[in-house]
Amino acid sequence: MLGFITRPPHQLLSLLLCPGLRILRLSVHCAQPRPRAMASSSSSWELPLVAVCQVTSTPDKQQNFKTCAELVREAARLGACLAFLPEAFDFIARDPAETLRLSEPLGGNLLGEYTQLARECGLWLSLGGFHERGQDWEQTQKIYNCHVLLNSKGSVVATYRKTHLCDVEIPGQGPMRESNSTMPGPSLESPVDTPAGKIGLAVCYDMRFPELSLALAQAGAEILTYPSAFGSVTGPAHWEPVSS
């Protein structure tokens, strides 16, 4: 069985799709049973708990880390084996230039703090959308929207760079052009075995493209993840119709 701890949603959403699962506020729900070996009996069932952490990011990376760390520590205290953070958990800038200035490589200080947090708490972390300066940063001056998965030892076990960038016209707000500052990822990441099940990594706008979901499912994914930073206009236009 699969349990979820949830917090009230703010501006950012960290969302998962799993057959037979509904995620509600401040509640624990169960999906399809999954056998887990226990000391008392090989036929016993254990409930893996995962935490879906909702935050409202700002341009202040250290304040955002402090907020996320508080939620992750709470998840660990409640017995979660894995905590999910949303897209742009690291920061949301005021403009594209600030986004590029605040971005870091995977080997930078900020991700180092999250790897230490994972080790300290002894649980896996899904970092749903890290503003990554890739190896081609000097040539492109663009970043990647990178979903990073850490194990309980703080090691990076998977990275998926968002392949479908959100270039849309928003009524009353003008265009949103993620491609102005972000490069599309080159490939999908194979589903990863975790204490909660086999997880397929995606990001936000990827959910509009069913071929990605089908490819992950056919590769054995039991849980599809779509950490998202949908806004008040893009959320109803994308998440709600697709998930209904």
mmCIF file with all atom_site columns, N, CA and C in Angstrom, residues 30 48 126 208:
data_model
loop_
_atom_site.group_PDB
_atom_site.id
_atom_site.type_symbol
_atom_site.label_atom_id
_atom_site.label_alt_id
_atom_site.label_comp_id
_atom_site.label_asym_id
_atom_site.label_entity_id
_atom_site.label_seq_id
_atom_site.pdbx_PDB_ins_code
_atom_site.Cartn_x
_atom_site.Cartn_y
_atom_site.Cartn_z
_atom_site.occupancy
_atom_site.B_iso_or_equiv
_atom_site.pdbx_formal_charge
_atom_site.auth_seq_id
_atom_site.auth_comp_id
_atom_site.auth_asym_id
_atom_site.auth_atom_id
_atom_site.pdbx_PDB_model_num
ATOM 1  N N  . CYS A 1 30  ? -4.520 5.517  0.477   1.00 0.00 ? 30  CYS A N  1
ATOM 2  C CA . CYS A 1 30  ? -3.857 4.262  0.127   1.00 0.00 ? 30  CYS A CA 1
ATOM 3  C C  . CYS A 1 30  ? -4.086 3.925  -1.334  1.00 0.00 ? 30  CYS A C  1
ATOM 4  N N  . PRO A 1 48  ? 4.248  1.994  3.170   1.00 0.00 ? 48  PRO A N  1
ATOM 5  C CA . PRO A 1 48  ? 5.263  3.024  2.902   1.00 0.00 ? 48  PRO A CA 1
ATOM 6  C C  . PRO A 1 48  ? 4.597  4.391  2.845   1.00 0.00 ? 48  PRO A C  1
ATOM 7  N N  . SER A 1 126 ? 12.672 13.737 -3.750  1.00 0.00 ? 126 SER A N  1
ATOM 8  C CA . SER A 1 126 ? 12.388 14.080 -5.146  1.00 0.00 ? 126 SER A CA 1
ATOM 9  C C  . SER A 1 126 ? 12.389 15.599 -5.229  1.00 0.00 ? 126 SER A C  1
ATOM 10 N N  . ARG A 1 208 ? 1.099  17.189 -20.558 1.00 0.00 ? 208 ARG A N  1
ATOM 11 C CA . ARG A 1 208 ? 0.273  17.404 -21.746 1.00 0.00 ? 208 ARG A CA 1
ATOM 12 C C  . ARG A 1 208 ? 0.608  16.422 -22.870 1.00 0.00 ? 208 ARG A C  1
#
